[in-house]
Amino acid sequence: MRDVLPVLGRWYAAGVPFGLATVVQVSRSAPRDPGAAMAVGPDEEVVGSVSGGCVEGAVFELAQEVAAGGEARLETFGYSDEDAFAVGLTCGGEITLLVRAVTAERDPGFGAVTDSVAAGEPVTVATVTDGPAPRGAALAVWPDRTLGTLGASGLDAAVTADARGELALGATGLRHYGPEGQRREDSVSVFLQSFAPPPRMLVFGAIDYAAAVARIGDFLGYRVTVCDARPVFATPRRFPEGVEVVAEWPHRYLRDTTTDKRTVICVLTHDPKFDVPLLTEALRRPAAYIGAMGSRRTHAERAERLAEAGLTERELSRLRSPVGLDLGARTPEEVAVSVAAEIVALRWGGSGAPLTATEGAVHPYRSS
C-alpha cells in the first residue's frame, strides 16, 4: 500500500473515485502479506498487486464495479483446483480481499493519511471488513487525533485504542469486536493497517561496500544513513540520492540517535578504534540486526576486545559477524546482496537454505 499511495493520493485529490483492493487475511502459501494492495482508477489505470498476477484480472473487474457505485466486497481466492481457466492461486494458498470504493464522501480521512505517510508521520487506518457495521467504513488514527468513523462511537473508541498500540509496533492485521466495541465479542472484523515511518538502516564506514549496502537498503524500504568520522569519505556525492551522509565519530553519532526493534546497524569499518566503541554502544540498545564486516580472525580479535570492554556473552551473541550469508560474494554489490539476504532471513525467520533443499510452504503464514 505504501508504494501505491502517491498515485492514490493524486486520484483522491482530483476527486476521482477509484476501487481499492487490500489483502486483509492470508493462509498457507499465500503470495502477498496482509496490506498488499491494488487499485483501479481513471481510464482503467492499475497500480499495485495483490497476488503477483494470479487473480488480478478478477480483482480488476471487482474494483471497477465498486468504483462505479457498488457496495464494498469481501472476496476470498484459493487454489484453482488445477483448472487452467479458473480464477485462483496456483501456489496453494488463500487470500481474502476487501474491495471498496474510495471517495471524499466515503473516506474523508484518506487524503490526510496519504499526506502523513509522505511526511513520515505515523498513522493507522482501520477498515470494517465484515459484520454488523458498514463494510468499508474507515477510521484514520494518529497518536493524537482521529478522522472518520466505523459507524458506532463505542467501536470507534475500542479500535482507536488498539490502533495506537499496533502503530507503536508497526503491525498490521485483523481484530474482532462487538457492534459497540465489546472486547469479548467477535461479530465485527476490522482490518488495522499501520503506516509507521520506514525503519532505519545505519551504515558505519564510508567505504566502497557502504555505497552498495546503502543502495540495497534504500531498495528494501529503509531510511538509510551512512556515517564515517573521515570527512573526505563521508560526502554525499559518493552515495545514492536520498541517503543521508554524516561526518562524525560513529559511536558518538549512534549515542545521540534513537533506535528501535526495527533498526538495522551495519558496521563496515573493521578498524578497532571505530568498531569497539561503536559496537559497545550498538549491542546495548534496541536493534533488529547488528552486523560487522571482517574476516573470522578479525571477528575473534574484535570479540575479545569487546569482552574486555565489559560486554556480556548475551550481548555479544547479538552480533552477526562475519556479516552476511555465505553466497560466495566478491564484489561490493554481491556482498550487499549477502548482507540484505541475512537481514531478510532474520526478519522473517528464514533458514537461508536453497528452497530446493527445504520442504513446506514457500510463503508460510506469518503472524503480524
Short mmCIF file of C-alpha atoms in Angstrom, two decimals, residues 55-327:
data_model
loop_
_atom_site.label_atom_id
_atom_site.label_comp_id
_atom_site.label_asym_id
_atom_site.label_seq_id
_atom_site.Cartn_x
_atom_site.Cartn_y
_atom_site.Cartn_z
CA VAL A 55 -6.16 -13.18 -9.58
CA GLU A 56 -5.51 -9.63 -10.74
CA GLY A 57 -7.93 -9.95 -13.68
CA ALA A 58 -10.85 -10.81 -11.41
CA VAL A 59 -9.85 -8.12 -8.91
CA PHE A 60 -9.72 -5.56 -11.72
CA GLU A 61 -13.38 -6.23 -12.51
CA LEU A 62 -14.40 -6.10 -8.83
CA ALA A 63 -12.58 -2.80 -8.31
CA GLN A 64 -14.27 -1.29 -11.37
CA GLU A 65 -17.65 -2.42 -10.09
CA VAL A 66 -17.30 -0.86 -6.63
CA ALA A 67 -15.76 2.33 -8.05
CA ALA A 68 -18.86 2.72 -10.22
CA GLY A 69 -21.05 2.78 -7.13
CA GLY A 70 -21.18 -0.81 -5.98
CA GLU A 71 -21.05 -1.92 -2.36
CA ALA A 72 -17.78 -2.92 -0.72
CA ARG A 73 -16.99 -6.61 -1.22
CA LEU A 74 -15.09 -9.22 0.78
CA GLU A 75 -13.73 -11.89 -1.56
CA THR A 76 -11.59 -14.97 -0.94
CA PHE A 77 -9.39 -16.58 -3.58
CA GLY A 78 -7.87 -20.01 -3.04
CA TYR A 79 -6.31 -22.79 -5.03
CA SER A 80 -7.55 -23.04 -8.63
CA ASP A 81 -8.04 -26.83 -8.46
CA GLU A 82 -5.63 -27.39 -11.35
CA ASP A 83 -8.11 -25.80 -13.76
CA ALA A 84 -6.04 -23.57 -16.02
CA PHE A 85 -9.06 -21.36 -16.73
CA ALA A 86 -10.23 -20.98 -13.12
CA VAL A 87 -9.53 -17.83 -11.12
CA GLY A 88 -7.37 -18.80 -8.18
CA LEU A 89 -3.91 -19.10 -6.67
CA THR A 90 -1.61 -21.70 -8.16
CA CYS A 91 0.59 -21.61 -5.04
CA GLY A 92 -1.98 -23.45 -2.93
CA GLY A 93 -2.56 -20.56 -0.55
CA GLU A 94 -5.59 -18.41 0.13
CA ILE A 95 -6.07 -14.65 0.30
CA THR A 96 -9.05 -12.61 1.43
CA LEU A 97 -9.51 -9.17 -0.11
CA LEU A 98 -11.57 -6.17 0.88
CA VAL A 99 -12.57 -4.31 -2.28
CA ARG A 100 -14.04 -0.86 -1.68
CA ALA A 101 -14.57 2.46 -3.39
CA VAL A 102 -12.57 5.43 -2.14
CA THR A 103 -14.10 8.89 -2.43
CA ALA A 104 -14.03 12.01 -0.26
CA GLU A 105 -17.59 11.24 0.89
CA ARG A 106 -16.93 7.61 1.82
CA ASP A 107 -13.44 8.08 3.25
CA PRO A 108 -12.87 11.68 4.41
CA GLY A 109 -9.53 10.84 6.02
CA PHE A 110 -7.81 9.27 3.01
CA GLY A 111 -6.12 12.45 1.82
CA ALA A 112 -4.78 13.20 5.31
CA VAL A 113 -3.45 9.65 5.51
CA THR A 114 -1.52 9.96 2.24
CA ASP A 115 -0.08 13.28 3.41
CA SER A 116 1.02 11.76 6.72
CA VAL A 117 2.68 8.75 5.09
CA ALA A 118 4.54 11.03 2.68
CA ALA A 119 5.72 13.16 5.61
CA GLY A 120 6.82 10.14 7.68
CA GLU A 121 4.10 10.73 10.27
CA PRO A 122 2.77 7.50 11.85
CA VAL A 123 -0.88 6.65 11.19
CA THR A 124 -3.08 3.54 11.28
CA VAL A 125 -6.10 3.02 9.03
CA ALA A 126 -8.91 0.87 10.47
CA THR A 127 -11.43 -0.52 7.96
CA VAL A 128 -14.51 -2.66 8.63
CA THR A 129 -14.32 -5.91 6.63
CA ASP A 130 -17.27 -7.90 7.97
CA GLY A 131 -20.11 -7.97 10.49
CA PRO A 132 -22.98 -5.69 11.60
CA ALA A 133 -21.12 -2.48 10.76
CA PRO A 134 -20.80 -0.64 7.42
CA ARG A 135 -18.36 -2.70 5.36
CA GLY A 136 -15.62 -0.47 4.00
CA ALA A 137 -16.12 2.22 6.66
CA ALA A 138 -12.71 3.69 7.57
CA LEU A 139 -11.22 5.40 10.61
CA ALA A 140 -7.77 7.01 10.45
CA VAL A 141 -5.92 7.03 13.76
CA TRP A 142 -2.90 9.15 14.62
CA PRO A 143 -1.16 9.27 18.02
CA ASP A 144 -3.02 12.50 18.81
CA ARG A 145 -6.20 12.55 16.69
CA THR A 146 -8.67 10.57 14.58
CA LEU A 147 -10.66 11.18 11.41
CA GLY A 148 -13.67 9.23 10.14
CA THR A 149 -15.93 6.67 11.83
CA LEU A 150 -16.72 2.97 11.74
CA GLY A 151 -20.36 3.65 12.43
CA ALA A 152 -20.58 3.44 16.23
CA SER A 153 -18.90 5.55 18.92
CA GLY A 154 -18.07 2.55 21.12
CA LEU A 155 -16.48 0.72 18.20
CA ASP A 156 -14.50 3.84 17.27
CA ALA A 157 -13.16 4.14 20.83
CA ALA A 158 -12.09 0.50 21.11
CA VAL A 159 -10.48 0.46 17.67
CA THR A 160 -8.68 3.75 18.32
CA ALA A 161 -7.05 2.32 21.45
CA ASP A 162 -5.95 -0.84 19.63
CA ALA A 163 -4.81 1.07 16.55
CA ARG A 164 -2.44 3.20 18.62
CA GLY A 165 -0.99 0.08 20.18
CA GLU A 166 -0.50 -1.53 16.77
CA LEU A 167 1.03 1.67 15.45
CA ALA A 168 3.72 1.58 18.12
CA LEU A 169 4.70 -1.87 16.79
CA GLY A 170 4.20 -1.07 13.11
CA ALA A 171 1.81 -4.05 12.99
CA THR A 172 -0.95 -4.88 10.52
CA GLY A 173 -3.77 -7.42 10.87
CA LEU A 174 -7.41 -8.23 11.67
CA ARG A 175 -9.04 -7.50 15.02
CA HIS A 176 -12.51 -8.51 16.20
CA TYR A 177 -15.11 -6.67 18.29
CA GLY A 178 -18.76 -6.49 19.19
CA PRO A 179 -21.00 -3.89 17.45
CA GLU A 180 -20.17 -1.31 20.13
CA GLY A 181 -16.53 -2.30 20.51
CA GLN A 182 -17.08 -5.08 23.07
CA ARG A 183 -13.81 -6.93 23.65
CA ARG A 184 -15.32 -10.35 24.29
CA GLU A 185 -17.33 -10.46 21.08
CA ASP A 186 -16.16 -11.05 17.53
CA SER A 187 -19.09 -10.19 15.29
CA VAL A 188 -17.30 -7.20 13.68
CA SER A 189 -13.99 -7.68 11.86
CA VAL A 190 -11.74 -4.65 11.47
CA PHE A 191 -8.52 -4.54 9.47
CA LEU A 192 -5.82 -2.38 11.07
CA GLN A 193 -3.09 -1.24 8.69
CA SER A 194 -0.21 0.63 10.29
CA PHE A 195 1.94 3.10 8.41
CA ALA A 196 4.84 3.59 10.77
CA PRO A 197 7.80 5.62 9.48
CA PRO A 198 10.25 3.47 7.49
CA PRO A 199 12.73 1.54 9.63
CA ARG A 200 16.26 2.89 9.79
CA MET A 201 19.44 1.38 8.40
CA LEU A 202 22.63 2.83 9.90
CA VAL A 203 25.75 2.07 7.87
CA PHE A 204 29.08 2.89 9.54
CA GLY A 205 32.18 3.20 7.39
CA ALA A 206 32.02 5.13 4.12
CA ILE A 207 33.91 2.54 2.08
CA ASP A 208 33.01 1.17 -1.36
CA TYR A 209 30.92 -1.60 0.21
CA ALA A 210 28.87 1.03 2.06
CA ALA A 211 27.51 2.54 -1.15
CA ALA A 212 26.25 -0.87 -2.29
CA VAL A 213 24.73 -1.69 1.12
CA ALA A 214 23.10 1.76 1.26
CA ARG A 215 21.64 1.27 -2.21
CA ILE A 216 20.08 -2.10 -1.40
CA GLY A 217 18.88 -0.81 1.97
CA ASP A 218 17.06 2.00 0.22
CA PHE A 219 15.58 -0.54 -2.21
CA LEU A 220 14.27 -2.61 0.72
CA GLY A 221 12.48 0.43 2.15
CA TYR A 222 14.87 1.53 4.90
CA ARG A 223 15.73 5.13 5.67
CA VAL A 224 19.49 4.89 5.24
CA THR A 225 22.21 6.89 6.96
CA VAL A 226 25.93 6.44 6.28
CA CYS A 227 28.30 7.68 8.97
CA ASP A 228 32.08 7.97 8.96
CA ALA A 229 34.49 10.04 11.03
CA ARG A 230 36.55 10.93 7.94
CA PRO A 231 35.00 13.89 6.07
CA VAL A 232 36.96 13.09 2.92
CA PHE A 233 34.99 9.83 2.61
CA ALA A 234 31.67 10.95 4.15
CA THR A 235 30.50 13.00 1.17
CA PRO A 236 27.00 12.75 -0.39
CA ARG A 237 28.33 12.50 -3.94
CA ARG A 238 29.74 9.04 -3.16
CA PHE A 239 26.33 7.64 -2.24
CA PRO A 240 22.89 7.18 -3.81
CA GLU A 241 20.48 10.09 -3.83
CA GLY A 242 18.27 10.10 -0.75
CA VAL A 243 20.88 8.51 1.53
CA GLU A 244 21.83 10.71 4.48
CA VAL A 245 25.61 11.07 4.93
CA VAL A 246 27.06 12.18 8.27
CA ALA A 247 30.69 13.03 9.11
CA GLU A 248 31.00 12.12 12.80
CA TRP A 249 32.67 9.59 15.04
CA PRO A 250 30.40 6.53 14.72
CA HIS A 251 29.90 5.84 18.43
CA ARG A 252 29.08 9.50 19.11
CA TYR A 253 26.52 9.58 16.31
CA LEU A 254 24.89 6.34 17.47
CA ARG A 255 24.82 7.52 21.09
CA ASP A 256 22.72 10.52 20.04
CA THR A 257 20.47 8.54 17.63
CA THR A 258 17.22 6.78 18.56
CA THR A 259 16.97 3.14 17.51
CA ASP A 260 14.15 0.63 17.88
CA LYS A 261 13.45 -3.05 17.31
CA ARG A 262 13.28 -2.49 13.53
CA THR A 263 16.63 -0.70 13.19
CA VAL A 264 19.44 -2.32 11.16
CA ILE A 265 23.05 -1.49 12.05
CA CYS A 266 25.84 -2.42 9.61
CA VAL A 267 29.42 -1.84 10.76
CA LEU A 268 31.77 -1.90 7.76
CA THR A 269 34.77 -0.07 9.21
CA HIS A 270 36.68 -3.13 10.57
CA ASP A 271 39.02 -0.78 12.40
CA PRO A 272 39.30 -1.30 16.21
CA LYS A 273 39.37 2.41 17.04
CA PHE A 274 35.95 2.74 15.40
CA ASP A 275 34.49 -0.73 15.92
CA VAL A 276 34.97 -1.28 19.63
CA PRO A 277 33.31 1.89 20.96
CA LEU A 278 30.65 1.71 18.24
CA LEU A 279 29.69 -1.92 18.88
CA THR A 280 29.83 -1.39 22.63
CA GLU A 281 27.10 1.19 22.14
CA ALA A 282 25.17 -0.78 19.49
CA LEU A 283 24.99 -4.10 21.35
CA ARG A 284 23.40 -2.43 24.38
CA ARG A 285 20.50 -0.76 22.57
CA PRO A 286 17.39 -1.90 20.63
CA ALA A 287 18.03 -3.13 17.08
CA ALA A 288 16.71 -5.83 14.77
CA TYR A 289 20.13 -6.60 13.28
CA ILE A 290 23.72 -5.72 14.13
CA GLY A 291 26.31 -6.94 11.64
CA ALA A 292 30.03 -6.26 11.38
CA MET A 293 32.33 -6.84 8.42
CA GLY A 294 35.63 -8.63 8.69
CA SER A 295 37.37 -11.98 8.46
CA ARG A 296 36.94 -14.69 11.10
CA ARG A 297 40.27 -13.65 12.59
CA THR A 298 39.11 -10.02 12.70
CA HIS A 299 35.89 -11.14 14.37
CA ALA A 300 37.75 -13.16 17.02
CA GLU A 301 40.03 -10.24 17.85
CA ARG A 302 37.07 -7.83 17.87
CA ALA A 303 35.06 -10.10 20.17
CA GLU A 304 37.99 -10.30 22.57
CA ARG A 305 38.27 -6.50 22.71
CA LEU A 306 34.52 -6.15 23.23
CA ALA A 307 34.64 -8.64 26.10
CA GLU A 308 37.48 -6.65 27.64
CA ALA A 309 35.28 -3.56 27.28
CA GLY A 310 32.71 -5.26 29.50
CA LEU A 311 30.17 -6.74 27.10
CA THR A 312 28.49 -9.94 28.28
CA GLU A 313 28.15 -13.18 26.32
CA ARG A 314 24.48 -12.45 25.81
CA GLU A 315 25.23 -9.02 24.38
CA LEU A 316 27.96 -10.42 22.12
CA SER A 317 25.59 -13.12 20.84
CA ARG A 318 23.56 -10.41 19.08
CA LEU A 319 26.47 -9.63 16.75
CA ARG A 320 26.26 -11.09 13.22
CA SER A 321 29.90 -11.38 12.25
CA PRO A 322 31.31 -12.05 9.72
CA VAL A 323 28.39 -10.16 8.22
CA GLY A 324 26.07 -11.70 5.61
CA LEU A 325 25.11 -15.14 4.29
CA ASP A 326 27.55 -17.46 2.55
CA LEU A 327 26.83 -16.67 -1.11
#
